[in-house]
Short mmCIF file of C-alpha atoms and ligand atoms in Angstrom, two decimals:
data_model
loop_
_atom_site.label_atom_id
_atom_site.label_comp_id
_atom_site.label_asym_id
_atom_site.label_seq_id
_atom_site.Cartn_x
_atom_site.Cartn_y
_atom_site.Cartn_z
CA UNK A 1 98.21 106.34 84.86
CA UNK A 2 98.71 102.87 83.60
CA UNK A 3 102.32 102.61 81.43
CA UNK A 4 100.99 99.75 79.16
CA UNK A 5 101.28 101.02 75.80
CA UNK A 6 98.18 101.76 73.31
CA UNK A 7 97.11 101.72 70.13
CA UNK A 8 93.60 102.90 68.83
CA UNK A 9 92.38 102.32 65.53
CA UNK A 10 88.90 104.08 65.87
CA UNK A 11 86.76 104.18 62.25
CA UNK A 12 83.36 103.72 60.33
CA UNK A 13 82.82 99.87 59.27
CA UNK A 14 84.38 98.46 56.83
CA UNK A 15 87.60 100.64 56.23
CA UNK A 16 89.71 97.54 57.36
CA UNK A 17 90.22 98.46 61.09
CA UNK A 18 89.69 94.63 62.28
CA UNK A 19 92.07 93.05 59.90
CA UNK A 20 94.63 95.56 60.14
CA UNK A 21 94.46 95.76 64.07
CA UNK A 22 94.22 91.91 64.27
CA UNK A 23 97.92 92.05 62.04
CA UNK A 24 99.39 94.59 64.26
CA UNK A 25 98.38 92.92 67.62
CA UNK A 26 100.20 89.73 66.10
CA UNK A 27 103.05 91.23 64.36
CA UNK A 28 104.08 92.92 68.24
CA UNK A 29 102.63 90.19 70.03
CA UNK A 30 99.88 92.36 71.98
CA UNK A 31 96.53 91.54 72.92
CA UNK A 32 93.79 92.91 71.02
CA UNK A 33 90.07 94.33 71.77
CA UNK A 34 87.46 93.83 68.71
CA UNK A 35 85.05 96.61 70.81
CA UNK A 36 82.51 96.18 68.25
CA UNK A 37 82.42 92.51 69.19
CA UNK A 38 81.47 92.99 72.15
CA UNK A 39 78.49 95.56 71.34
CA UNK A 40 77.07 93.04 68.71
CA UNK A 41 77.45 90.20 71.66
CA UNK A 42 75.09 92.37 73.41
CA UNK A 43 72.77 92.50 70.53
CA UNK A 44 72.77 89.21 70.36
CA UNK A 45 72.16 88.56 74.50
CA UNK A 46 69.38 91.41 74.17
CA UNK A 47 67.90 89.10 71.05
CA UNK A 48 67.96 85.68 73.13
CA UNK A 49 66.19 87.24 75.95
CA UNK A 50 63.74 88.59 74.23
CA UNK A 51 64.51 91.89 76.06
CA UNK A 52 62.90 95.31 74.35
CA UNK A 53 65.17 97.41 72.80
CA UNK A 54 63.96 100.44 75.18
CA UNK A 55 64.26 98.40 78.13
CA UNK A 56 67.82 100.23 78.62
CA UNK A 57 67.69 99.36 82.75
CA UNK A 58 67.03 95.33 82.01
CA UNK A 59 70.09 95.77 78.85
CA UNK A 60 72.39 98.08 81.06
CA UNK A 61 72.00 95.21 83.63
CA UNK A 62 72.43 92.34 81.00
CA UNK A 63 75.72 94.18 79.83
CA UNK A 64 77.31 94.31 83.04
CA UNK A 65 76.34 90.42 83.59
CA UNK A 66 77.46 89.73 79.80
CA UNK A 67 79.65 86.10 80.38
CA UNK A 68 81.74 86.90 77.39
CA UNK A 69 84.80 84.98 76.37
CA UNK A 70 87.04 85.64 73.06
CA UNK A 71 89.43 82.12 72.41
CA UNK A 72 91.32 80.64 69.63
CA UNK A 73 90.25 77.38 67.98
CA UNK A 74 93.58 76.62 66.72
CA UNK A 75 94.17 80.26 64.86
CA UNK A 76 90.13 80.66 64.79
CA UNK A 77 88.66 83.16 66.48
CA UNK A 78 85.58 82.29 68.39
CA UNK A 79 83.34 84.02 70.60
CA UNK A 80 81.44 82.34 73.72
CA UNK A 81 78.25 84.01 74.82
CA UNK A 82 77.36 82.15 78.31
CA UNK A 83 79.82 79.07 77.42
CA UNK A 84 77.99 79.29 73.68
CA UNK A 85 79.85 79.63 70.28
CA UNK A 86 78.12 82.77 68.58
CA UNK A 87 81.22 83.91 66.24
CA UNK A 88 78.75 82.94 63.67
CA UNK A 89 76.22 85.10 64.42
CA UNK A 90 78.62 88.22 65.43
CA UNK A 91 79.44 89.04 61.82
CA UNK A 92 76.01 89.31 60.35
CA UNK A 93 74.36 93.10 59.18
CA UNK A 94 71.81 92.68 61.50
CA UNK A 95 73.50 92.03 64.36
CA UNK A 96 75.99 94.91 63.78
CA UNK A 97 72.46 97.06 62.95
CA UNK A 98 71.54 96.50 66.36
CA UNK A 99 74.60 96.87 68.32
CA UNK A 100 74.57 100.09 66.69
CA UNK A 101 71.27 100.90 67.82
CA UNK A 102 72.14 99.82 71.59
CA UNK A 103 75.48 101.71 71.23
CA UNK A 104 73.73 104.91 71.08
CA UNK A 105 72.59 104.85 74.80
CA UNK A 106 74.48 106.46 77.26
CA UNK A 107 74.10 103.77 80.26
CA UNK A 108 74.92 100.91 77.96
CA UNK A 109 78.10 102.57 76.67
CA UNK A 110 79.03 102.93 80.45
CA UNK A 111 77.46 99.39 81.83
CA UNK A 112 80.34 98.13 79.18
CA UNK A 113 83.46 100.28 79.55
CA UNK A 114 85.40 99.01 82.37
CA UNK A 115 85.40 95.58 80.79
CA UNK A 116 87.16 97.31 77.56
CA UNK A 117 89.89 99.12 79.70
CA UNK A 118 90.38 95.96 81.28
CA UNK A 119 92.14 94.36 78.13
CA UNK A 120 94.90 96.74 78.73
CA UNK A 121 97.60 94.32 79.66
CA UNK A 122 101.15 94.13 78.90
CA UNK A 123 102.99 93.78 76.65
CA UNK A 124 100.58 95.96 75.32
CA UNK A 125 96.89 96.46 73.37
CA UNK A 126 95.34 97.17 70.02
CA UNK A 127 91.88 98.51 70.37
CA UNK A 128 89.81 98.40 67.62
CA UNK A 129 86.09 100.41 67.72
CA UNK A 130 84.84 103.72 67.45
CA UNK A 131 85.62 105.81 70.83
CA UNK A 132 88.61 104.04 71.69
CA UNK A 133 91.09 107.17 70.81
CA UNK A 134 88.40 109.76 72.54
CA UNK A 135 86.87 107.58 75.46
CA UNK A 136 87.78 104.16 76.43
CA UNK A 137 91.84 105.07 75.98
CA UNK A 138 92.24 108.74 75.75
CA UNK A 139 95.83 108.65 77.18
CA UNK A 140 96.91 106.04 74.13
CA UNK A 141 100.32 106.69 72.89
CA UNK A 142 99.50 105.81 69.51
CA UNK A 143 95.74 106.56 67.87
CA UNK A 144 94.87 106.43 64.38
CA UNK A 145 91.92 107.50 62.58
CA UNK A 146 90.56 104.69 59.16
CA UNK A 147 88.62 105.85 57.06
CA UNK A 148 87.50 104.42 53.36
CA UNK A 149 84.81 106.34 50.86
CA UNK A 150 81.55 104.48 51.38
CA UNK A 151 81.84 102.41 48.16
CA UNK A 152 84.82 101.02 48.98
CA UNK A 153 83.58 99.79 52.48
CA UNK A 154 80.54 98.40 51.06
CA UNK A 155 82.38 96.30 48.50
CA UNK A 156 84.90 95.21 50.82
CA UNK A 157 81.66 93.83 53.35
CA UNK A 158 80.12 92.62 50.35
CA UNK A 159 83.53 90.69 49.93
CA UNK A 160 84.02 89.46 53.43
CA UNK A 161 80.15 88.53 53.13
CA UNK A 162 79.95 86.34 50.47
CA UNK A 163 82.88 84.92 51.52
CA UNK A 164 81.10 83.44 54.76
CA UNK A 165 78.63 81.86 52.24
CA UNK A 166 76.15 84.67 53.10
CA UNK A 167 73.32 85.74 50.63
CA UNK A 168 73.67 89.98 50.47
CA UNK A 169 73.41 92.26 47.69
CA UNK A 170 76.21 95.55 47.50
CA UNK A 171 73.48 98.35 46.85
CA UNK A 172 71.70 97.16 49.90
CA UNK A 173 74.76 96.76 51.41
CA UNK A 174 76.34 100.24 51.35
CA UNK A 175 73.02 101.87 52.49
CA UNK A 176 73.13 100.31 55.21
CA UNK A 177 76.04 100.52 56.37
CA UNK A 178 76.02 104.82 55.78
CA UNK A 179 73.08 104.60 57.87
CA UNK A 180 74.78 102.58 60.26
CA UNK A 181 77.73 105.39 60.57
CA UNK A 182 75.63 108.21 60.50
CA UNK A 183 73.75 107.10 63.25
CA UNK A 184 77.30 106.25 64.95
CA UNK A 185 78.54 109.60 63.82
CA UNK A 186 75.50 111.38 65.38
CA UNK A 187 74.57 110.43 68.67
CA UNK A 188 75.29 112.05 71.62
CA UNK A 189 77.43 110.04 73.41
CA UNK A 190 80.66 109.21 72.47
CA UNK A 191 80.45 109.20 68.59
CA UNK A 192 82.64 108.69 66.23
CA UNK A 193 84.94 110.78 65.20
CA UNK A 194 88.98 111.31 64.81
CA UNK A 195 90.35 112.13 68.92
CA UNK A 196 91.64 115.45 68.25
CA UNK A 197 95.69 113.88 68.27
CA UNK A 198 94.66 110.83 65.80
CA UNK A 199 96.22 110.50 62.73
CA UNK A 200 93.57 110.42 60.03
CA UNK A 201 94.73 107.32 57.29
CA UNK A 202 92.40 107.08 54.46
CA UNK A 203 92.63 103.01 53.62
CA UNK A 204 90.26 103.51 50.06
CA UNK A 205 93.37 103.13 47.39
CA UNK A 206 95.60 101.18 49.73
CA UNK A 207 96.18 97.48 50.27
CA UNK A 208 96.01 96.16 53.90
CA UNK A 209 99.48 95.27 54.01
CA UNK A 210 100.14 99.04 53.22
CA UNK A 211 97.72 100.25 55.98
CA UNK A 212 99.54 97.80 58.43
CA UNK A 213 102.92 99.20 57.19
CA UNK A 214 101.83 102.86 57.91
CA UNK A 215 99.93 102.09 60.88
CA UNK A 216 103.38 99.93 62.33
CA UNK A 217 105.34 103.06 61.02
CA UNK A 218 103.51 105.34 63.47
CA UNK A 219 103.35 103.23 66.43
CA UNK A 220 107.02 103.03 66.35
CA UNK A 221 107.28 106.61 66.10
CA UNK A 222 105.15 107.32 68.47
CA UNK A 223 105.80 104.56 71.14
CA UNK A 224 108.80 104.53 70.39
CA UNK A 225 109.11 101.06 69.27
CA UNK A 226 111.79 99.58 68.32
O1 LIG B 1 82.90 97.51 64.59
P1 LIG B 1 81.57 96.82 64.50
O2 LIG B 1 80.95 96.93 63.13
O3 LIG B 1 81.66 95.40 64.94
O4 LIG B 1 80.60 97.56 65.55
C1 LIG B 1 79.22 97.31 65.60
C2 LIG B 1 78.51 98.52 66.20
O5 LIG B 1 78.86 98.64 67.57
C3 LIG B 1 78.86 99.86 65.56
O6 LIG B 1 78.03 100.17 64.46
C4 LIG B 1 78.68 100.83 66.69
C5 LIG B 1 78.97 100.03 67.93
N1 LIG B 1 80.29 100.29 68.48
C6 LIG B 1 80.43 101.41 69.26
O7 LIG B 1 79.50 102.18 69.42
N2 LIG B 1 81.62 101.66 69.87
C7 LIG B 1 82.67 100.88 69.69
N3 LIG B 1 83.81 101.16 70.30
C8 LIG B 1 82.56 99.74 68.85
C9 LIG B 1 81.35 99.47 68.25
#
């Protein structure tokens, strides 16, 4: 068994897991897997190739092919699908509608899993997605459960949204992003839900920087950081 500490921050959307596990990754100077990213870069390869949805032997091979690169743009994060910059397509409802569609089936879950395990590098990683405490990393030192009431996510993505210029409206919002975690809640394989030694943090009445405070409070404890 590998020695290179974990951390899991598994959760529905919106209850702050990227920011927060983007701030911890920096503040210990780990690397960092946006797992979610790389399902909605699927999407998006499954869109450009005009590929079915049901086609899941064509998209199981597509996801094992996936030329997927995550760089830095000075301190921008950017995403290259085949050599392309998509970041601005990763963030859209859509695309994280049908990542979570593709996400359901069990060959496309396993066509992508070695390439998350393979971020595990030292120092150290922060994995940020929805199985990462009860699949991808079960032997993680350090797992943590986010969770925010459904209003609160949906205001914060309404937030982030608009922010990016984007034209979205919060009732429409929220819906669709409960249907989005009930379908990631109920499917067979690997769902989500709390690995049965995560700590369960409920991020609706606190501010980030006290999420990343509690969340850096229990990795020490745990990992025994210093
Ligand atoms: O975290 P996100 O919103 O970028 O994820 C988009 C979808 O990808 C999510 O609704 C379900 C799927 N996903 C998953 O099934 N497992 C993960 N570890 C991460 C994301």
């Amino acid at each position: 068994m590998s020695v290179i500490p974990v951390i899991t921050l598994d959760g529905p959307g919106g209850a702050g897991k990227g920011t927060v596990s983007r701030a911890i990754a920096a503040h210990l100077g780990w690397h960092y897997l946006d797992s979610g990213a790389i399902y909605r870069a699927l999407a998006i390869a499954v869109e450009d190739a005009g590929l079915d949805e049901q086609d899941t032997d064509a998209i199981s091979v597509l996801a094992q092919h996936l030329d997927l690169d995550f760089a830095l743009e000075g301190d921008h994060p950017v995403i290259l699908l085949s050599g392309r910059d998509v970041s601005g397509r990763i963030g859209v409802e859509q695309t994280g509608n049908q990542a979570s569609r593709l996400a359901a089936l069990p060959a496309i879950r396993r066509a992508l899993l070695e390439r998350q395990k393979a971020f595990r590098r030292a120092p150290g990683l922060v994995a940020d997605g929805r199985d990462m405490g009860t699949v991808v990393f079960p032997d993680a030192g350090c797992k943590i459960f986010l969770t925010a009431s459904a209003e609160v996510r949906g205001e914060r993505r309404y937030k982030q949204l608009k922010a990016k210029g984007l034209d979205v409206n919060l009732a429409d919002l929220t819906m669709e992003i409960e249907a989005r975690d009930a379908r990631d809640r109920n499917r067979a394989e690997a769902p989500l839900k709390p690995a049965d030694d995560a700590v369960l943090l409920d991020s609706s009445w606190l501010s980030i920087e006290d999420v990343i405070q509690q969340v850096l409070s229990l990795a020490r404890d745990r990992l025994l950081l210093s």
